[in-house]
Amino acid sequence: MTAVDQRPRAEVVREAAHRMRHHILNMGEVQGQGYVGQALGVADVLAATYVDQLRFRADDPDWAERDRFLLSTGHYAIALYAALAEVGTVPVEELETYGSDGSRLPMSGMASYTPGMEISGGSLGHGLTVAVGMALGLRFRCSQARVVNFLSDGELDEGSTWEAAMGAAHHRLGRLTALVDMNALQADGRTESVLSIEPAEEKWAAAGWFTQRVDGNDVDALLAAFDAIAERSADTGQPSVILCDTRIGRGVPLLETREKAHFMRIDADEWELCRQQLSAGHEGGAK
């Protein structure tokens, strides 16, 4: 949120999330398929993070004192590109190159290609380990920068995630925050069927983290969770996690009810209908 914008924070974030969802649909249409459902589901989370929380310079992605956002789930890159376009790090017109040969916006995130992309994600379970190392490195430099790691509920199946979680608490990395997309779906099926991760809150708390669970499509709840982290202050030395219950395809009823939702194929004549539904829902006051 800019200094001159006097609107309520939640309104600013909701408007940004709505634009991001349109960006996501436009990018998805370029390929006709992809991880559109997940991206629509986490648009509110990324809008709250980028528009309201992170400290960065859009025209200087390598600014030393920036907050770091690590996308562990590389296949969610389409959602991050929408956020980077919203805040001006990537030109909106460049989104139409998504997934194309020579594009800076590959379908799976690669740090060497995209400004603002901190790590090359995709081999799930590595993001939080990198985030812990990065937070330690920033501490040694006496930096006040925060590290935010976005990961999926499927990554809670990985032992490396829990090793990193315990390491973060042990080293008292109070400037580290994890955001977990609890959309309950993995490539091989429902998360609870592949490997149950519940009770997730108790597990994170037992690992030593300040733990909150919210509706990840409720902007007010997301902002309140971030505020609760800020009130505790990094001086407590306790890392924080927000478990975000999101709905795949959020904002587009046609996609919210689609069965094969992990890697989604959308017919050519459906894209405009998706955009119409998204606009209609927003104009009707949907959160």
PDB file of C-alpha atoms in Angstrom:
ATOM      1  CA  MET A   1       0.000   0.000   0.000  1.00  0.00           C
ATOM      2  CA  THR A   2       1.432   3.373  -0.962  1.00  0.00           C
ATOM      3  CA  ALA A   3       1.739   6.281   1.455  1.00  0.00           C
ATOM      4  CA  VAL A   4      -0.794   8.378  -0.478  1.00  0.00           C
ATOM      5  CA  ASP A   5      -3.498   5.707  -0.603  1.00  0.00           C
ATOM      6  CA  GLN A   6      -5.998   6.544   2.139  1.00  0.00           C
ATOM      7  CA  ARG A   7      -8.378   3.647   1.522  1.00  0.00           C
ATOM      8  CA  PRO A   8      -8.743   0.909   4.144  1.00  0.00           C
ATOM      9  CA  ARG A   9      -5.965  -1.680   3.884  1.00  0.00           C
ATOM     10  CA  ALA A  10      -8.378  -4.526   3.196  1.00  0.00           C
ATOM     11  CA  GLU A  11      -9.980  -2.663   0.297  1.00  0.00           C
ATOM     12  CA  VAL A  12      -6.603  -2.001  -1.285  1.00  0.00           C
ATOM     13  CA  VAL A  13      -5.630  -5.666  -0.967  1.00  0.00           C
ATOM     14  CA  ARG A  14      -8.944  -6.945  -2.329  1.00  0.00           C
ATOM     15  CA  GLU A  15      -8.680  -4.722  -5.396  1.00  0.00           C
ATOM     16  CA  ALA A  16      -5.124  -5.927  -5.974  1.00  0.00           C
ATOM     17  CA  ALA A  17      -6.159  -9.575  -5.605  1.00  0.00           C
ATOM     18  CA  HIS A  18      -8.958  -9.064  -8.125  1.00  0.00           C
ATOM     19  CA  ARG A  19      -6.561  -7.618 -10.695  1.00  0.00           C
ATOM     20  CA  MET A  20      -4.122 -10.436 -10.008  1.00  0.00           C
ATOM     21  CA  ARG A  21      -6.817 -13.012 -10.713  1.00  0.00           C
ATOM     22  CA  HIS A  22      -7.440 -11.390 -14.091  1.00  0.00           C
ATOM     23  CA  HIS A  23      -3.692 -11.503 -14.767  1.00  0.00           C
ATOM     24  CA  ILE A  24      -3.706 -15.206 -13.868  1.00  0.00           C
ATOM     25  CA  LEU A  25      -6.534 -15.989 -16.281  1.00  0.00           C
ATOM     26  CA  ASN A  26      -4.852 -14.011 -19.045  1.00  0.00           C
ATOM     27  CA  MET A  27      -1.579 -15.869 -18.528  1.00  0.00           C
ATOM     28  CA  GLY A  28      -3.331 -19.206 -18.321  1.00  0.00           C
ATOM     29  CA  GLU A  29      -5.012 -18.617 -21.646  1.00  0.00           C
ATOM     30  CA  VAL A  30      -1.590 -18.264 -23.290  1.00  0.00           C
ATOM     31  CA  GLN A  31      -0.911 -21.951 -22.583  1.00  0.00           C
ATOM     32  CA  GLY A  32      -4.499 -23.158 -22.326  1.00  0.00           C
ATOM     33  CA  GLN A  33      -3.679 -25.059 -19.172  1.00  0.00           C
ATOM     34  CA  GLY A  34      -1.632 -25.012 -16.008  1.00  0.00           C
ATOM     35  CA  TYR A  35      -1.830 -24.370 -12.295  1.00  0.00           C
ATOM     36  CA  VAL A  36      -4.534 -21.765 -12.667  1.00  0.00           C
ATOM     37  CA  GLY A  37      -6.721 -23.161  -9.891  1.00  0.00           C
ATOM     38  CA  GLN A  38      -4.027 -22.926  -7.222  1.00  0.00           C
ATOM     39  CA  ALA A  39      -3.044 -19.433  -8.371  1.00  0.00           C
ATOM     40  CA  LEU A  40      -6.609 -18.140  -8.131  1.00  0.00           C
ATOM     41  CA  GLY A  41      -6.833 -19.702  -4.688  1.00  0.00           C
ATOM     42  CA  VAL A  42      -3.768 -17.946  -3.285  1.00  0.00           C
ATOM     43  CA  ALA A  43      -4.285 -14.540  -4.916  1.00  0.00           C
ATOM     44  CA  ASP A  44      -5.556 -13.049  -1.650  1.00  0.00           C
ATOM     45  CA  VAL A  45      -2.555 -14.386   0.272  1.00  0.00           C
ATOM     46  CA  LEU A  46      -0.037 -12.994  -2.207  1.00  0.00           C
ATOM     47  CA  ALA A  47      -1.873  -9.684  -2.525  1.00  0.00           C
ATOM     48  CA  ALA A  48      -1.837  -9.220   1.255  1.00  0.00           C
ATOM     49  CA  THR A  49       1.843 -10.144   1.362  1.00  0.00           C
ATOM     50  CA  TYR A  50       3.080  -7.977  -1.508  1.00  0.00           C
ATOM     51  CA  VAL A  51       0.738  -4.999  -1.281  1.00  0.00           C
ATOM     52  CA  ASP A  52       0.539  -4.700   2.500  1.00  0.00           C
ATOM     53  CA  GLN A  53       3.542  -6.404   4.055  1.00  0.00           C
ATOM     54  CA  LEU A  54       6.790  -6.712   2.133  1.00  0.00           C
ATOM     55  CA  ARG A  55       9.428  -4.008   1.971  1.00  0.00           C
ATOM     56  CA  PHE A  56      11.058  -3.877  -1.474  1.00  0.00           C
ATOM     57  CA  ARG A  57      11.886  -1.620  -4.393  1.00  0.00           C
ATOM     58  CA  ALA A  58      10.040  -2.562  -7.555  1.00  0.00           C
ATOM     59  CA  ASP A  59      12.693  -0.994  -9.762  1.00  0.00           C
ATOM     60  CA  ASP A  60      15.576  -2.555  -7.821  1.00  0.00           C
ATOM     61  CA  PRO A  61      14.735  -6.226  -7.129  1.00  0.00           C
ATOM     62  CA  ASP A  62      18.230  -6.856  -5.717  1.00  0.00           C
ATOM     63  CA  TRP A  63      18.092  -4.064  -3.135  1.00  0.00           C
ATOM     64  CA  ALA A  64      20.125  -5.408  -0.208  1.00  0.00           C
ATOM     65  CA  GLU A  65      17.629  -4.452   2.500  1.00  0.00           C
ATOM     66  CA  ARG A  66      14.562  -5.913   0.779  1.00  0.00           C
ATOM     67  CA  ASP A  67      12.342  -8.444   2.471  1.00  0.00           C
ATOM     68  CA  ARG A  68      12.754 -11.836   0.803  1.00  0.00           C
ATOM     69  CA  PHE A  69       9.774 -13.800  -0.539  1.00  0.00           C
ATOM     70  CA  LEU A  70      10.673 -17.410  -1.350  1.00  0.00           C
ATOM     71  CA  LEU A  71       8.294 -19.378  -3.560  1.00  0.00           C
ATOM     72  CA  SER A  72       9.005 -22.958  -2.579  1.00  0.00           C
ATOM     73  CA  THR A  73       6.195 -24.254  -4.814  1.00  0.00           C
ATOM     74  CA  GLY A  74       7.744 -23.396  -8.171  1.00  0.00           C
ATOM     75  CA  HIS A  75       4.633 -24.451 -10.099  1.00  0.00           C
ATOM     76  CA  TYR A  76       2.755 -21.568  -8.426  1.00  0.00           C
ATOM     77  CA  ALA A  77       4.917 -19.148 -10.419  1.00  0.00           C
ATOM     78  CA  ILE A  78       1.884 -17.922 -12.359  1.00  0.00           C
ATOM     79  CA  ALA A  79       0.497 -16.507  -9.090  1.00  0.00           C
ATOM     80  CA  LEU A  80       3.773 -14.825  -8.177  1.00  0.00           C
ATOM     81  CA  TYR A  81       4.075 -13.265 -11.644  1.00  0.00           C
ATOM     82  CA  ALA A  82       0.640 -11.735 -11.142  1.00  0.00           C
ATOM     83  CA  ALA A  83       1.827 -10.262  -7.818  1.00  0.00           C
ATOM     84  CA  LEU A  84       5.068  -8.967  -9.318  1.00  0.00           C
ATOM     85  CA  ALA A  85       3.089  -7.301 -12.103  1.00  0.00           C
ATOM     86  CA  GLU A  86       0.702  -5.777  -9.586  1.00  0.00           C
ATOM     87  CA  VAL A  87       3.539  -4.096  -7.674  1.00  0.00           C
ATOM     88  CA  GLY A  88       5.477  -3.045 -10.780  1.00  0.00           C
ATOM     89  CA  THR A  89       8.462  -5.393 -10.694  1.00  0.00           C
ATOM     90  CA  VAL A  90       7.335  -7.052 -13.939  1.00  0.00           C
ATOM     91  CA  PRO A  91       5.523  -5.071 -16.674  1.00  0.00           C
ATOM     92  CA  VAL A  92       1.898  -6.144 -17.039  1.00  0.00           C
ATOM     93  CA  GLU A  93       2.314  -6.440 -20.812  1.00  0.00           C
ATOM     94  CA  GLU A  94       5.082  -9.002 -20.295  1.00  0.00           C
ATOM     95  CA  LEU A  95       2.597 -11.436 -18.730  1.00  0.00           C
ATOM     96  CA  GLU A  96       1.398 -12.411 -22.205  1.00  0.00           C
ATOM     97  CA  THR A  97       4.767 -14.156 -22.733  1.00  0.00           C
ATOM     98  CA  TYR A  98       4.068 -16.586 -19.874  1.00  0.00           C
ATOM     99  CA  GLY A  99       5.533 -20.022 -20.565  1.00  0.00           C
ATOM    100  CA  SER A 100       6.733 -19.076 -24.062  1.00  0.00           C
ATOM    101  CA  ASP A 101      10.185 -19.725 -25.486  1.00  0.00           C
ATOM    102  CA  GLY A 102      12.614 -17.037 -24.392  1.00  0.00           C
ATOM    103  CA  SER A 103      10.248 -15.605 -21.794  1.00  0.00           C
ATOM    104  CA  ARG A 104      11.413 -14.371 -18.392  1.00  0.00           C
ATOM    105  CA  LEU A 105       8.254 -16.000 -17.021  1.00  0.00           C
ATOM    106  CA  PRO A 106       8.626 -19.803 -17.280  1.00  0.00           C
ATOM    107  CA  MET A 107       5.832 -22.066 -16.052  1.00  0.00           C
ATOM    108  CA  SER A 108       7.958 -23.139 -13.080  1.00  0.00           C
ATOM    109  CA  GLY A 109       9.746 -20.362 -11.225  1.00  0.00           C
ATOM    110  CA  MET A 110      13.445 -19.846 -11.934  1.00  0.00           C
ATOM    111  CA  ALA A 111      15.424 -17.206 -10.069  1.00  0.00           C
ATOM    112  CA  SER A 112      17.896 -16.700 -12.926  1.00  0.00           C
ATOM    113  CA  TYR A 113      15.092 -15.626 -15.274  1.00  0.00           C
ATOM    114  CA  THR A 114      12.630 -13.486 -13.352  1.00  0.00           C
ATOM    115  CA  PRO A 115      13.245 -10.256 -11.420  1.00  0.00           C
ATOM    116  CA  GLY A 116      11.886 -10.623  -7.902  1.00  0.00           C
ATOM    117  CA  MET A 117      12.088 -14.437  -7.950  1.00  0.00           C
ATOM    118  CA  GLU A 118      14.440 -15.281  -5.064  1.00  0.00           C
ATOM    119  CA  ILE A 119      14.802 -19.055  -5.562  1.00  0.00           C
ATOM    120  CA  SER A 120      14.152 -21.688  -8.209  1.00  0.00           C
ATOM    121  CA  GLY A 121      11.410 -23.738  -6.585  1.00  0.00           C
ATOM    122  CA  GLY A 122       9.837 -26.959  -7.726  1.00  0.00           C
ATOM    123  CA  SER A 123      11.572 -29.821  -5.941  1.00  0.00           C
ATOM    124  CA  LEU A 124       9.154 -29.616  -3.063  1.00  0.00           C
ATOM    125  CA  GLY A 125      10.387 -29.517   0.510  1.00  0.00           C
ATOM    126  CA  HIS A 126      13.444 -27.358  -0.102  1.00  0.00           C
ATOM    127  CA  GLY A 127      12.002 -23.875   0.294  1.00  0.00           C
ATOM    128  CA  LEU A 128      11.901 -23.704   4.071  1.00  0.00           C
ATOM    129  CA  THR A 129      15.442 -25.060   4.374  1.00  0.00           C
ATOM    130  CA  VAL A 130      16.668 -22.263   2.088  1.00  0.00           C
ATOM    131  CA  ALA A 131      14.604 -19.743   4.038  1.00  0.00           C
ATOM    132  CA  VAL A 132      16.236 -20.799   7.312  1.00  0.00           C
ATOM    133  CA  GLY A 133      19.708 -20.399   5.831  1.00  0.00           C
ATOM    134  CA  MET A 134      18.785 -17.048   4.330  1.00  0.00           C
ATOM    135  CA  ALA A 135      17.348 -15.776   7.624  1.00  0.00           C
ATOM    136  CA  LEU A 136      20.524 -16.842   9.438  1.00  0.00           C
ATOM    137  CA  GLY A 137      22.675 -15.107   6.835  1.00  0.00           C
ATOM    138  CA  LEU A 138      20.688 -11.875   7.143  1.00  0.00           C
ATOM    139  CA  ARG A 139      21.039 -12.004  10.914  1.00  0.00           C
ATOM    140  CA  PHE A 140      24.821 -12.335  10.631  1.00  0.00           C
ATOM    141  CA  ARG A 141      24.766  -9.196   8.475  1.00  0.00           C
ATOM    142  CA  CYS A 142      22.690  -7.386  11.134  1.00  0.00           C
ATOM    143  CA  SER A 143      19.953  -6.911   8.537  1.00  0.00           C
ATOM    144  CA  GLN A 144      16.368  -6.094   9.555  1.00  0.00           C
ATOM    145  CA  ALA A 145      14.980  -7.782   6.445  1.00  0.00           C
ATOM    146  CA  ARG A 146      12.250 -10.376   6.818  1.00  0.00           C
ATOM    147  CA  VAL A 147      12.110 -13.738   5.070  1.00  0.00           C
ATOM    148  CA  VAL A 148       8.716 -15.049   3.987  1.00  0.00           C
ATOM    149  CA  ASN A 149       8.502 -18.606   2.669  1.00  0.00           C
ATOM    150  CA  PHE A 150       5.421 -19.721   0.740  1.00  0.00           C
ATOM    151  CA  LEU A 151       4.889 -23.479   0.684  1.00  0.00           C
ATOM    152  CA  SER A 152       2.102 -25.950   0.052  1.00  0.00           C
ATOM    153  CA  ASP A 153       0.333 -28.374   2.337  1.00  0.00           C
ATOM    154  CA  GLY A 154       1.854 -31.176   0.258  1.00  0.00           C
ATOM    155  CA  GLU A 155       5.293 -30.013   1.372  1.00  0.00           C
ATOM    156  CA  LEU A 156       4.309 -30.881   4.924  1.00  0.00           C
ATOM    157  CA  ASP A 157       4.759 -34.494   3.779  1.00  0.00           C
ATOM    158  CA  GLU A 158       8.487 -33.814   3.425  1.00  0.00           C
ATOM    159  CA  GLY A 159      10.881 -34.529   6.278  1.00  0.00           C
ATOM    160  CA  SER A 160      13.137 -31.675   5.202  1.00  0.00           C
ATOM    161  CA  THR A 161      10.323 -29.223   5.919  1.00  0.00           C
ATOM    162  CA  TRP A 162      10.063 -30.333   9.532  1.00  0.00           C
ATOM    163  CA  GLU A 163      13.836 -30.402   9.983  1.00  0.00           C
ATOM    164  CA  ALA A 164      13.903 -26.793   8.798  1.00  0.00           C
ATOM    165  CA  ALA A 165      10.965 -25.889  11.037  1.00  0.00           C
ATOM    166  CA  MET A 166      12.754 -27.229  14.108  1.00  0.00           C
ATOM    167  CA  GLY A 167      15.975 -25.532  13.045  1.00  0.00           C
ATOM    168  CA  ALA A 168      14.221 -22.166  12.700  1.00  0.00           C
ATOM    169  CA  ALA A 169      12.814 -22.401  16.217  1.00  0.00           C
ATOM    170  CA  HIS A 170      16.144 -23.589  17.630  1.00  0.00           C
ATOM    171  CA  HIS A 171      17.979 -20.629  16.089  1.00  0.00           C
ATOM    172  CA  ARG A 172      15.194 -18.224  17.140  1.00  0.00           C
ATOM    173  CA  LEU A 173      14.590 -16.823  13.674  1.00  0.00           C
ATOM    174  CA  GLY A 174      11.936 -14.310  14.607  1.00  0.00           C
ATOM    175  CA  ARG A 175      12.083 -12.582  11.227  1.00  0.00           C
ATOM    176  CA  LEU A 176      11.038 -15.746   9.397  1.00  0.00           C
ATOM    177  CA  THR A 177       7.393 -16.297   8.428  1.00  0.00           C
ATOM    178  CA  ALA A 178       5.966 -19.320   6.622  1.00  0.00           C
ATOM    179  CA  LEU A 179       2.745 -19.158   4.613  1.00  0.00           C
ATOM    180  CA  VAL A 180       1.213 -22.566   3.897  1.00  0.00           C
ATOM    181  CA  ASP A 181      -1.428 -23.016   1.190  1.00  0.00           C
ATOM    182  CA  MET A 182      -3.825 -25.502   2.778  1.00  0.00           C
ATOM    183  CA  ASN A 183      -5.861 -26.181  -0.366  1.00  0.00           C
ATOM    184  CA  ALA A 184      -6.125 -29.895   0.508  1.00  0.00           C
ATOM    185  CA  LEU A 185      -5.077 -31.094  -2.972  1.00  0.00           C
ATOM    186  CA  GLN A 186      -1.910 -32.670  -4.339  1.00  0.00           C
ATOM    187  CA  ALA A 187      -0.936 -34.094  -7.721  1.00  0.00           C
ATOM    188  CA  ASP A 188      -1.887 -37.606  -6.588  1.00  0.00           C
ATOM    189  CA  GLY A 189      -5.176 -36.676  -4.952  1.00  0.00           C
ATOM    190  CA  ARG A 190      -6.604 -35.149  -1.811  1.00  0.00           C
ATOM    191  CA  THR A 191      -3.946 -34.343   0.773  1.00  0.00           C
ATOM    192  CA  GLU A 192      -5.698 -36.309   3.483  1.00  0.00           C
ATOM    193  CA  SER A 193      -5.645 -39.392   1.249  1.00  0.00           C
ATOM    194  CA  VAL A 194      -2.024 -39.083   0.129  1.00  0.00           C
ATOM    195  CA  LEU A 195      -0.643 -38.500   3.640  1.00  0.00           C
ATOM    196  CA  SER A 196      -2.646 -36.863   6.379  1.00  0.00           C
ATOM    197  CA  ILE A 197      -0.968 -33.774   7.833  1.00  0.00           C
ATOM    198  CA  GLU A 198      -3.539 -32.942  10.481  1.00  0.00           C
ATOM    199  CA  PRO A 199      -3.557 -31.600  13.104  1.00  0.00           C
ATOM    200  CA  ALA A 200      -1.269 -29.147  11.318  1.00  0.00           C
ATOM    201  CA  GLU A 201      -1.587 -26.345  13.878  1.00  0.00           C
ATOM    202  CA  GLU A 202      -0.483 -28.555  16.735  1.00  0.00           C
ATOM    203  CA  LYS A 203       2.484 -29.862  14.768  1.00  0.00           C
ATOM    204  CA  TRP A 204       3.806 -26.402  13.936  1.00  0.00           C
ATOM    205  CA  ALA A 205       3.261 -25.240  17.503  1.00  0.00           C
ATOM    206  CA  ALA A 206       5.090 -28.301  18.815  1.00  0.00           C
ATOM    207  CA  ALA A 207       8.001 -27.412  16.527  1.00  0.00           C
ATOM    208  CA  GLY A 208       8.208 -24.072  18.322  1.00  0.00           C
ATOM    209  CA  TRP A 209       6.392 -21.739  15.901  1.00  0.00           C
ATOM    210  CA  PHE A 210       3.823 -19.019  16.586  1.00  0.00           C
ATOM    211  CA  THR A 211       0.946 -20.623  14.718  1.00  0.00           C
ATOM    212  CA  GLN A 212      -2.247 -19.195  13.252  1.00  0.00           C
ATOM    213  CA  ARG A 213      -4.796 -20.770  10.912  1.00  0.00           C
ATOM    214  CA  VAL A 214      -7.096 -18.560   8.846  1.00  0.00           C
ATOM    215  CA  ASP A 215      -9.375 -18.546   5.833  1.00  0.00           C
ATOM    216  CA  GLY A 216      -6.834 -17.762   3.135  1.00  0.00           C
ATOM    217  CA  ASN A 217      -9.496 -16.117   0.998  1.00  0.00           C
ATOM    218  CA  ASP A 218     -10.562 -13.731   3.779  1.00  0.00           C
ATOM    219  CA  VAL A 219      -8.441 -10.589   3.437  1.00  0.00           C
ATOM    220  CA  ASP A 220      -9.433  -9.241   6.850  1.00  0.00           C
ATOM    221  CA  ALA A 221      -8.345 -12.483   8.507  1.00  0.00           C
ATOM    222  CA  LEU A 222      -5.039 -12.486   6.635  1.00  0.00           C
ATOM    223  CA  LEU A 223      -4.234  -8.911   7.636  1.00  0.00           C
ATOM    224  CA  ALA A 224      -5.161  -9.643  11.247  1.00  0.00           C
ATOM    225  CA  ALA A 225      -2.796 -12.614  11.231  1.00  0.00           C
ATOM    226  CA  PHE A 226       0.052 -10.496   9.880  1.00  0.00           C
ATOM    227  CA  ASP A 227      -0.726  -7.841  12.493  1.00  0.00           C
ATOM    228  CA  ALA A 228      -0.569 -10.451  15.240  1.00  0.00           C
ATOM    229  CA  ILE A 229       2.911 -11.407  14.057  1.00  0.00           C
ATOM    230  CA  ALA A 230       4.000  -7.761  14.043  1.00  0.00           C
ATOM    231  CA  GLU A 231       2.651  -7.224  17.562  1.00  0.00           C
ATOM    232  CA  ARG A 232       4.750 -10.070  18.880  1.00  0.00           C
ATOM    233  CA  SER A 233       7.849  -8.457  17.328  1.00  0.00           C
ATOM    234  CA  ALA A 234      10.850 -10.263  15.909  1.00  0.00           C
ATOM    235  CA  ASP A 235      12.524  -9.745  19.277  1.00  0.00           C
ATOM    236  CA  THR A 236      10.630 -12.741  20.669  1.00  0.00           C
ATOM    237  CA  GLY A 237      12.818 -14.915  18.465  1.00  0.00           C
ATOM    238  CA  GLN A 238       9.917 -17.178  17.526  1.00  0.00           C
ATOM    239  CA  PRO A 239       9.301 -17.893  13.829  1.00  0.00           C
ATOM    240  CA  SER A 240       5.694 -17.556  12.661  1.00  0.00           C
ATOM    241  CA  VAL A 241       3.456 -19.576  10.383  1.00  0.00           C
ATOM    242  CA  ILE A 242       0.073 -18.763   8.888  1.00  0.00           C
ATOM    243  CA  LEU A 243      -1.832 -21.808   7.659  1.00  0.00           C
ATOM    244  CA  CYS A 244      -4.093 -20.505   4.898  1.00  0.00           C
ATOM    245  CA  ASP A 245      -7.181 -22.535   4.021  1.00  0.00           C
ATOM    246  CA  THR A 246      -7.797 -21.617   0.389  1.00  0.00           C
ATOM    247  CA  ARG A 247     -10.239 -22.721  -2.281  1.00  0.00           C
ATOM    248  CA  ILE A 248      -8.879 -23.784  -5.657  1.00  0.00           C
ATOM    249  CA  GLY A 249     -10.290 -21.610  -8.439  1.00  0.00           C
ATOM    250  CA  ARG A 250     -11.462 -18.946  -5.985  1.00  0.00           C
ATOM    251  CA  GLY A 251     -13.583 -16.274  -7.646  1.00  0.00           C
ATOM    252  CA  VAL A 252     -14.456 -18.339 -10.732  1.00  0.00           C
ATOM    253  CA  PRO A 253     -17.354 -20.760 -10.003  1.00  0.00           C
ATOM    254  CA  LEU A 254     -16.666 -22.733 -13.180  1.00  0.00           C
ATOM    255  CA  LEU A 255     -13.193 -23.625 -11.886  1.00  0.00           C
ATOM    256  CA  GLU A 256     -14.085 -23.938  -8.203  1.00  0.00           C
ATOM    257  CA  THR A 257     -16.189 -27.000  -9.029  1.00  0.00           C
ATOM    258  CA  ARG A 258     -13.868 -28.629 -11.582  1.00  0.00           C
ATOM    259  CA  GLU A 259     -12.804 -32.128 -10.565  1.00  0.00           C
ATOM    260  CA  LYS A 260      -9.375 -32.335 -12.249  1.00  0.00           C
ATOM    261  CA  ALA A 261      -8.063 -29.219 -10.576  1.00  0.00           C
ATOM    262  CA  HIS A 262      -4.356 -29.801  -9.889  1.00  0.00           C
ATOM    263  CA  PHE A 263      -3.123 -29.210 -13.444  1.00  0.00           C
ATOM    264  CA  MET A 264      -6.124 -27.735 -15.129  1.00  0.00           C
ATOM    265  CA  ARG A 265      -7.022 -27.835 -18.816  1.00  0.00           C
ATOM    266  CA  ILE A 266      -9.434 -25.058 -19.786  1.00  0.00           C
ATOM    267  CA  ASP A 267     -11.111 -25.088 -23.197  1.00  0.00           C
ATOM    268  CA  ALA A 268     -10.632 -22.144 -25.524  1.00  0.00           C
ATOM    269  CA  ASP A 269     -14.260 -21.051 -25.243  1.00  0.00           C
ATOM    270  CA  GLU A 270     -14.181 -21.076 -21.433  1.00  0.00           C
ATOM    271  CA  TRP A 271     -11.613 -18.365 -20.742  1.00  0.00           C
ATOM    272  CA  GLU A 272     -13.920 -15.443 -21.435  1.00  0.00           C
ATOM    273  CA  LEU A 273     -16.626 -17.062 -19.297  1.00  0.00           C
ATOM    274  CA  CYS A 274     -14.085 -17.356 -16.474  1.00  0.00           C
ATOM    275  CA  ARG A 275     -13.296 -13.647 -16.755  1.00  0.00           C
ATOM    276  CA  GLN A 276     -16.979 -12.755 -16.801  1.00  0.00           C
ATOM    277  CA  GLN A 277     -17.637 -14.820 -13.677  1.00  0.00           C
ATOM    278  CA  LEU A 278     -14.658 -13.257 -11.918  1.00  0.00           C
ATOM    279  CA  SER A 279     -15.854  -9.728 -12.721  1.00  0.00           C
ATOM    280  CA  ALA A 280     -19.449 -10.502 -11.775  1.00  0.00           C
ATOM    281  CA  GLY A 281     -18.420 -11.915  -8.425  1.00  0.00           C
ATOM    282  CA  HIS A 282     -16.218  -8.921  -7.655  1.00  0.00           C
ATOM    283  CA  GLU A 283     -18.923  -6.439  -8.587  1.00  0.00           C
ATOM    284  CA  GLY A 284     -21.324  -8.384  -6.395  1.00  0.00           C
ATOM    285  CA  GLY A 285     -19.105  -7.841  -3.374  1.00  0.00           C
ATOM    286  CA  ALA A 286     -17.506 -11.311  -3.130  1.00  0.00           C
ATOM    287  CA  LYS A 287     -14.488 -11.363  -0.849  1.00  0.00           C
TER     288      LYS A 287
END
